[in-house]
Short mmCIF file of C-alpha atoms in Angstrom, two decimals:
data_model
loop_
_atom_site.label_atom_id
_atom_site.label_comp_id
_atom_site.label_asym_id
_atom_site.label_seq_id
_atom_site.Cartn_x
_atom_site.Cartn_y
_atom_site.Cartn_z
CA MET A 7 -10.13 122.97 144.72
CA CYS A 8 -9.27 123.89 140.83
CA ALA A 9 -12.99 124.04 140.18
CA ALA A 10 -13.76 126.35 143.10
CA VAL A 11 -11.04 128.67 141.90
CA TYR A 12 -12.35 128.59 138.20
CA VAL A 13 -15.95 129.55 139.63
CA TRP A 14 -14.49 132.18 141.70
CA SER A 15 -12.88 133.90 138.84
CA THR A 16 -15.54 133.53 136.45
CA VAL A 17 -17.88 134.96 138.62
CA THR A 18 -15.76 137.87 139.64
CA GLY A 19 -14.82 138.41 136.00
CA TYR A 20 -18.44 138.58 135.25
CA VAL A 21 -19.01 141.13 138.07
CA LEU A 22 -16.36 143.29 137.19
CA THR A 23 -17.20 143.32 133.38
CA SER A 24 -20.79 144.12 134.43
CA ALA A 25 -19.99 147.00 136.46
CA LEU A 26 -17.60 148.33 133.86
CA LEU A 27 -20.24 148.17 131.23
CA MET A 28 -22.88 149.43 133.56
CA LYS A 29 -20.70 152.70 133.94
CA CYS A 30 -19.32 152.83 130.64
CA PRO A 31 -21.73 151.27 128.15
CA THR A 32 -20.43 152.76 124.82
CA LEU A 33 -17.31 150.39 125.39
CA LEU A 34 -20.00 147.95 123.81
CA HIS A 35 -22.73 149.62 122.43
CA ARG A 36 -23.06 152.49 120.17
CA ARG A 37 -24.99 155.47 121.68
CA LYS A 38 -28.21 155.90 120.03
CA ARG A 39 -28.88 159.30 118.07
CA GLU A 40 -30.79 161.49 120.21
CA THR A 41 -32.56 164.28 117.85
CA PHE A 42 -34.49 165.89 120.74
CA VAL A 43 -34.18 165.71 124.57
CA SER A 44 -37.53 166.25 126.69
CA ARG A 45 -37.36 167.49 129.99
CA HIS A 46 -40.73 168.67 130.11
CA ILE A 47 -43.79 166.55 128.73
CA SER A 48 -47.56 167.52 128.52
CA HIS A 49 -49.67 164.61 129.30
CA ARG A 50 -52.51 164.82 126.77
CA GLY A 51 -51.82 168.28 126.48
CA GLY A 52 -51.70 168.86 130.19
CA ALA A 53 -55.01 167.46 131.05
CA ALA A 54 -55.51 169.72 134.51
CA GLU A 55 -55.18 173.01 132.60
CA ASN A 56 -57.30 172.49 129.50
CA MET A 57 -59.61 170.01 128.18
CA GLU A 58 -57.48 166.98 127.56
CA ASN A 59 -56.18 166.07 123.90
CA THR A 60 -57.62 169.18 122.35
CA MET A 61 -55.84 171.45 120.17
CA ALA A 62 -56.59 174.25 122.84
CA ALA A 63 -54.61 172.05 125.25
CA PHE A 64 -51.62 171.23 122.80
CA LYS A 65 -51.21 175.01 121.96
CA HIS A 66 -51.36 176.15 125.52
CA ALA A 67 -48.48 173.47 126.19
CA VAL A 68 -46.49 174.74 123.46
CA ASP A 69 -46.91 178.49 124.54
CA VAL A 70 -45.72 177.19 127.95
CA GLY A 71 -42.43 175.93 126.17
CA THR A 72 -43.26 172.43 126.86
CA ASP A 73 -40.57 169.94 125.15
CA MET A 74 -43.00 167.08 123.92
CA LEU A 75 -46.76 166.71 123.47
CA GLU A 76 -47.89 163.32 124.63
CA LEU A 77 -51.35 161.98 122.97
CA ASP A 78 -53.29 159.07 122.37
CA CYS A 79 -54.89 157.98 118.98
CA HIS A 80 -57.84 155.71 117.92
CA LEU A 81 -59.22 155.07 114.50
CA THR A 82 -62.84 156.16 113.62
CA LYS A 83 -65.22 154.02 111.35
CA ASP A 84 -64.59 155.94 108.57
CA GLU A 85 -60.66 155.35 109.47
CA GLU A 86 -59.50 158.73 110.32
CA VAL A 87 -56.74 158.94 112.89
CA VAL A 88 -58.31 160.77 115.89
CA VAL A 89 -56.60 162.13 119.25
CA SER A 90 -58.47 160.72 121.94
CA HIS A 91 -57.15 158.45 125.11
CA ASP A 92 -60.60 156.41 125.36
CA GLY A 93 -61.90 154.01 122.99
CA ASN A 94 -65.39 154.48 124.24
CA LEU A 95 -67.04 157.66 124.34
CA ILE A 96 -69.03 157.39 127.33
CA ARG A 97 -66.53 159.13 129.97
CA SER A 98 -65.42 161.92 127.77
CA THR A 99 -68.69 162.66 125.92
CA GLY A 100 -71.49 160.90 127.80
CA MET A 101 -72.34 158.73 124.48
CA GLU A 102 -72.01 155.03 124.85
CA ALA A 103 -70.42 154.14 121.64
CA TYR A 104 -66.84 153.22 120.50
CA ILE A 105 -64.85 155.55 118.31
CA SER A 106 -64.43 152.87 115.99
CA GLU A 107 -68.08 152.72 115.48
CA VAL A 108 -68.69 156.56 114.73
CA ALA A 109 -67.54 158.33 111.74
CA TYR A 110 -65.18 161.38 112.67
CA ALA A 111 -67.99 164.12 111.69
CA ASP A 112 -70.42 162.58 113.82
CA LEU A 113 -68.24 162.28 116.91
CA PRO A 114 -69.63 164.55 119.92
CA SER A 115 -67.87 167.10 121.95
CA TYR A 116 -66.29 166.89 124.90
CA LEU A 117 -68.37 167.16 128.30
CA ARG A 118 -68.51 170.49 129.98
CA LYS A 119 -66.31 169.15 132.73
CA LEU A 120 -63.68 166.17 132.99
CA GLU A 121 -61.97 164.56 136.03
CA VAL A 122 -58.28 164.81 135.79
CA THR A 123 -57.38 161.19 135.95
CA PHE A 124 -54.15 161.23 137.63
CA GLN A 125 -55.09 163.88 140.08
CA ARG A 126 -57.17 163.21 142.91
CA GLU A 127 -60.54 165.48 143.30
CA CYS A 128 -59.62 167.75 140.34
CA TYR A 129 -61.54 168.65 137.60
CA CYS A 130 -60.92 170.53 134.24
CA GLU A 131 -63.52 172.83 132.82
CA ALA A 132 -63.92 172.95 128.99
CA GLY A 133 -63.25 176.15 127.26
CA GLU A 134 -64.19 176.97 123.78
CA ASP A 135 -62.73 173.90 122.28
CA LYS A 136 -64.04 170.90 123.17
CA CYS A 137 -63.56 168.69 119.80
CA MET A 138 -61.40 165.79 119.24
CA PRO A 139 -58.65 166.60 116.74
CA LEU A 140 -57.26 164.70 113.99
CA LEU A 141 -53.66 163.77 114.35
CA ARG A 142 -52.87 165.27 111.13
CA ASP A 143 -54.19 168.46 112.62
CA VAL A 144 -51.48 168.32 115.37
CA PHE A 145 -48.82 167.69 113.27
CA GLU A 146 -49.59 170.48 110.97
CA ALA A 147 -50.07 172.86 114.09
CA PHE A 148 -46.84 171.97 115.62
CA PRO A 149 -44.18 170.82 113.31
CA SER A 150 -41.35 171.51 115.14
CA THR A 151 -42.70 170.11 118.23
CA PRO A 152 -41.85 166.16 119.51
CA VAL A 153 -44.91 164.23 119.78
CA ASN A 154 -45.42 161.10 121.83
CA VAL A 155 -48.02 158.93 120.33
CA ASP A 156 -49.96 156.37 122.27
CA ILE A 157 -51.12 153.64 119.81
CA LYS A 158 -54.33 152.71 121.91
CA VAL A 159 -55.59 149.65 120.23
CA ASN A 160 -54.11 146.80 118.41
CA ASN A 161 -55.18 147.86 114.90
CA ASP A 162 -53.04 147.20 111.83
CA MET A 163 -54.76 150.16 109.97
CA LEU A 164 -54.09 152.72 112.58
CA ILE A 165 -50.64 151.88 112.86
CA LYS A 166 -50.00 151.89 109.18
CA LYS A 167 -51.82 155.26 108.95
CA VAL A 168 -50.06 156.92 111.71
CA SER A 169 -46.68 155.67 109.88
CA GLU A 170 -47.53 157.03 106.68
CA MET A 171 -48.66 160.54 108.44
CA VAL A 172 -45.23 160.67 110.34
CA MET A 173 -43.46 159.96 107.07
CA GLN A 174 -45.81 162.69 105.28
CA TYR A 175 -45.07 165.24 107.78
CA ASP A 176 -41.49 164.46 108.11
CA ARG A 177 -41.52 163.61 111.44
CA GLU A 178 -39.82 160.35 112.06
CA HIS A 179 -37.14 162.52 114.16
CA LEU A 180 -39.63 164.21 116.07
CA THR A 181 -42.15 161.34 117.31
CA VAL A 182 -41.90 158.25 119.51
CA TRP A 183 -44.76 155.80 119.29
CA GLY A 184 -45.96 152.59 120.96
CA ASN A 185 -47.88 151.07 123.77
CA SER A 186 -47.85 149.02 126.90
CA SER A 187 -49.07 146.15 125.02
CA ASN A 188 -46.12 144.10 123.37
CA LYS A 189 -48.03 143.00 120.52
CA ILE A 190 -48.74 146.90 119.51
CA ALA A 191 -45.28 147.84 120.08
CA LYS A 192 -43.72 145.04 118.07
CA LYS A 193 -46.36 145.98 115.04
CA CYS A 194 -45.11 149.60 115.34
CA TYR A 195 -41.36 148.59 115.42
CA LYS A 196 -41.80 146.10 112.24
CA GLU A 197 -44.03 148.96 110.59
CA ASN A 198 -41.60 151.74 110.81
CA PRO A 199 -38.32 150.98 112.72
CA ARG A 200 -37.12 154.64 111.95
CA ILE A 201 -39.68 155.85 114.32
CA PRO A 202 -38.34 155.41 117.67
CA VAL A 203 -40.34 153.23 119.75
CA LEU A 204 -41.30 152.93 123.44
CA PHE A 205 -40.68 150.01 125.92
CA SER A 206 -43.82 147.70 126.20
CA LEU A 207 -44.43 146.48 129.54
CA ALA A 208 -43.25 142.97 128.78
CA ARG A 209 -40.04 144.65 127.63
CA VAL A 210 -39.99 146.64 131.03
CA LEU A 211 -40.18 143.25 132.92
CA GLN A 212 -37.40 141.91 130.81
CA LEU A 213 -35.33 145.16 131.56
CA LEU A 214 -35.92 144.60 135.11
CA GLY A 215 -34.68 141.21 135.21
CA LEU A 216 -31.39 142.10 133.28
CA PHE A 217 -30.53 144.79 135.42
CA TYR A 218 -30.92 142.89 138.66
CA THR A 219 -28.91 139.89 137.20
CA GLY A 220 -26.39 142.30 135.92
CA LEU A 221 -26.51 141.05 132.26
CA LEU A 222 -28.36 144.33 130.92
CA PRO A 223 -24.92 145.90 130.12
CA PHE A 224 -24.22 143.03 127.48
CA VAL A 225 -27.66 143.07 125.87
CA PRO A 226 -28.56 145.11 122.77
CA LEU A 227 -32.07 147.31 123.25
CA LYS A 228 -34.00 148.59 120.17
CA GLU A 229 -36.02 151.11 122.25
CA GLN A 230 -35.24 154.71 122.44
CA PHE A 231 -37.71 155.81 125.37
CA LEU A 232 -38.70 154.41 128.70
CA GLU A 233 -41.89 155.44 130.51
CA ILE A 234 -42.14 154.39 133.62
CA PRO A 235 -45.69 155.26 135.55
CA MET A 236 -45.53 156.27 139.28
CA PRO A 237 -46.55 155.10 141.68
CA SER A 238 -46.49 151.39 141.21
CA ILE A 239 -44.74 148.20 142.11
CA ILE A 240 -42.41 148.23 139.09
CA THR A 241 -41.65 151.73 139.34
CA ASN A 242 -40.24 150.94 143.09
CA LEU A 243 -37.93 148.48 141.36
CA LEU A 244 -36.99 150.74 138.48
CA MET A 245 -36.49 153.53 140.39
CA ARG A 246 -32.67 153.06 140.43
CA LYS A 247 -30.16 155.96 139.61
CA ALA A 248 -27.86 153.35 138.21
CA LEU A 249 -30.24 152.16 135.97
CA PHE A 250 -31.41 155.68 134.53
CA ASP A 251 -27.63 156.88 134.33
CA HIS A 252 -26.85 153.65 132.21
CA LEU A 253 -30.02 154.15 129.90
CA THR A 254 -29.11 157.73 129.43
CA ALA A 255 -25.32 156.68 128.44
CA ARG A 256 -26.66 154.72 125.66
CA GLY A 257 -28.95 157.44 124.47
CA ILE A 258 -32.27 156.10 125.86
CA GLN A 259 -34.38 158.80 127.19
CA VAL A 260 -36.26 157.99 130.60
CA TYR A 261 -39.67 159.69 131.53
CA ILE A 262 -41.79 159.29 134.60
CA TRP A 263 -45.50 159.84 134.40
CA VAL A 264 -47.94 161.12 135.55
CA LEU A 265 -46.30 163.54 138.17
CA ASN A 266 -48.20 166.80 139.33
CA ASP A 267 -46.39 168.00 142.35
CA ASP A 268 -43.17 169.61 143.04
CA GLU A 269 -41.71 166.79 145.33
CA ASP A 270 -42.27 164.10 142.50
CA PHE A 271 -40.87 166.24 140.06
CA GLN A 272 -37.69 166.70 142.35
CA ARG A 273 -37.38 162.87 143.04
CA ALA A 274 -37.63 162.20 139.51
CA PHE A 275 -34.99 164.49 138.31
CA ASP A 276 -32.69 163.57 141.66
CA LEU A 277 -32.65 160.13 140.18
CA GLY A 278 -31.62 161.06 136.74
CA ALA A 279 -34.70 161.00 134.83
CA THR A 280 -34.29 162.74 131.62
CA GLY A 281 -38.05 164.03 131.73
CA VAL A 282 -41.32 164.49 133.39
CA MET A 283 -44.93 163.97 132.22
CA THR A 284 -47.54 166.31 133.72
CA ASP A 285 -51.08 167.16 133.63
CA PHE A 286 -49.97 170.77 134.82
CA PRO A 287 -47.50 172.20 132.33
CA THR A 288 -47.48 175.60 133.69
CA LYS A 289 -46.55 173.99 137.21
CA LEU A 290 -43.70 171.88 135.85
CA LYS A 291 -42.30 174.87 133.52
CA ASP A 292 -42.01 176.93 137.00
CA PHE A 293 -40.37 174.16 138.85
CA ILE A 294 -37.82 173.72 136.07
CA GLU A 295 -36.90 177.18 135.84
CA ARG A 296 -36.92 177.75 139.58
CA ASN A 297 -34.60 174.85 140.14
CA GLY A 298 -32.29 175.66 137.32
CA ILE A 299 -32.87 172.34 135.55
CA THR A 300 -31.31 172.49 132.07
CA LYS A 301 -31.23 169.76 129.32
CA PRO A 302 -28.23 167.32 129.04
#
């Protein structure tokens, strides 16, 4: 009888403490310092409105009023940090080669038309700008715009060069980096822990386990940004307002990607997502203005 009472009181205490800290995590954890908050994030610069990952796309997104540019990085043969999603050039340029095998000056231009990856039966026609820019070009052109850098390959030199460039342009407070690969994310954090890091896929799975067992409020988190793909099985498990509210209260921003229609925009913001990543910067801007969505 005494043992049962002890177990019952212990479990009850754990549940009540977990529930309290889920609602009020700053009782245990110091809130992370947020140097910017992004509601509107332009995926590859807005891949449906301009050729993806080009300066033209980034300029258009910034002109529209985006809060953050999302882009991808690779290292060329001559060790230049180039902005491109694919490591292989075949989809985007028609050239059967890897970026790592080609010097930057020899990279081909984008094709005249590219399919928009996250929008069915949608293609983007190239304008005059069909060049893959260098990361430093983006940093120089948009010195006050937050940039989300996806490190696409597990390359120590790439990680080191991106970190050095972030410091050179004084952007540690305006940059977030990482990758779904836990190895890459760990290397990014080790190389420069002052640059906010994204949750890797492995860490997202850990987050899920912690949330559903009630342990999350007790565990410190080094990451400052959670990006959730939609739709996916993981998304269905993660799309919980209680989770989003808890992370937000700890200063961790939650982004949902890649959303391209009003219904999904509304669902994400209703659940408490900090921001939405889209291929249609103009459409998302109109939605945000029409619905009076402001930054927290």
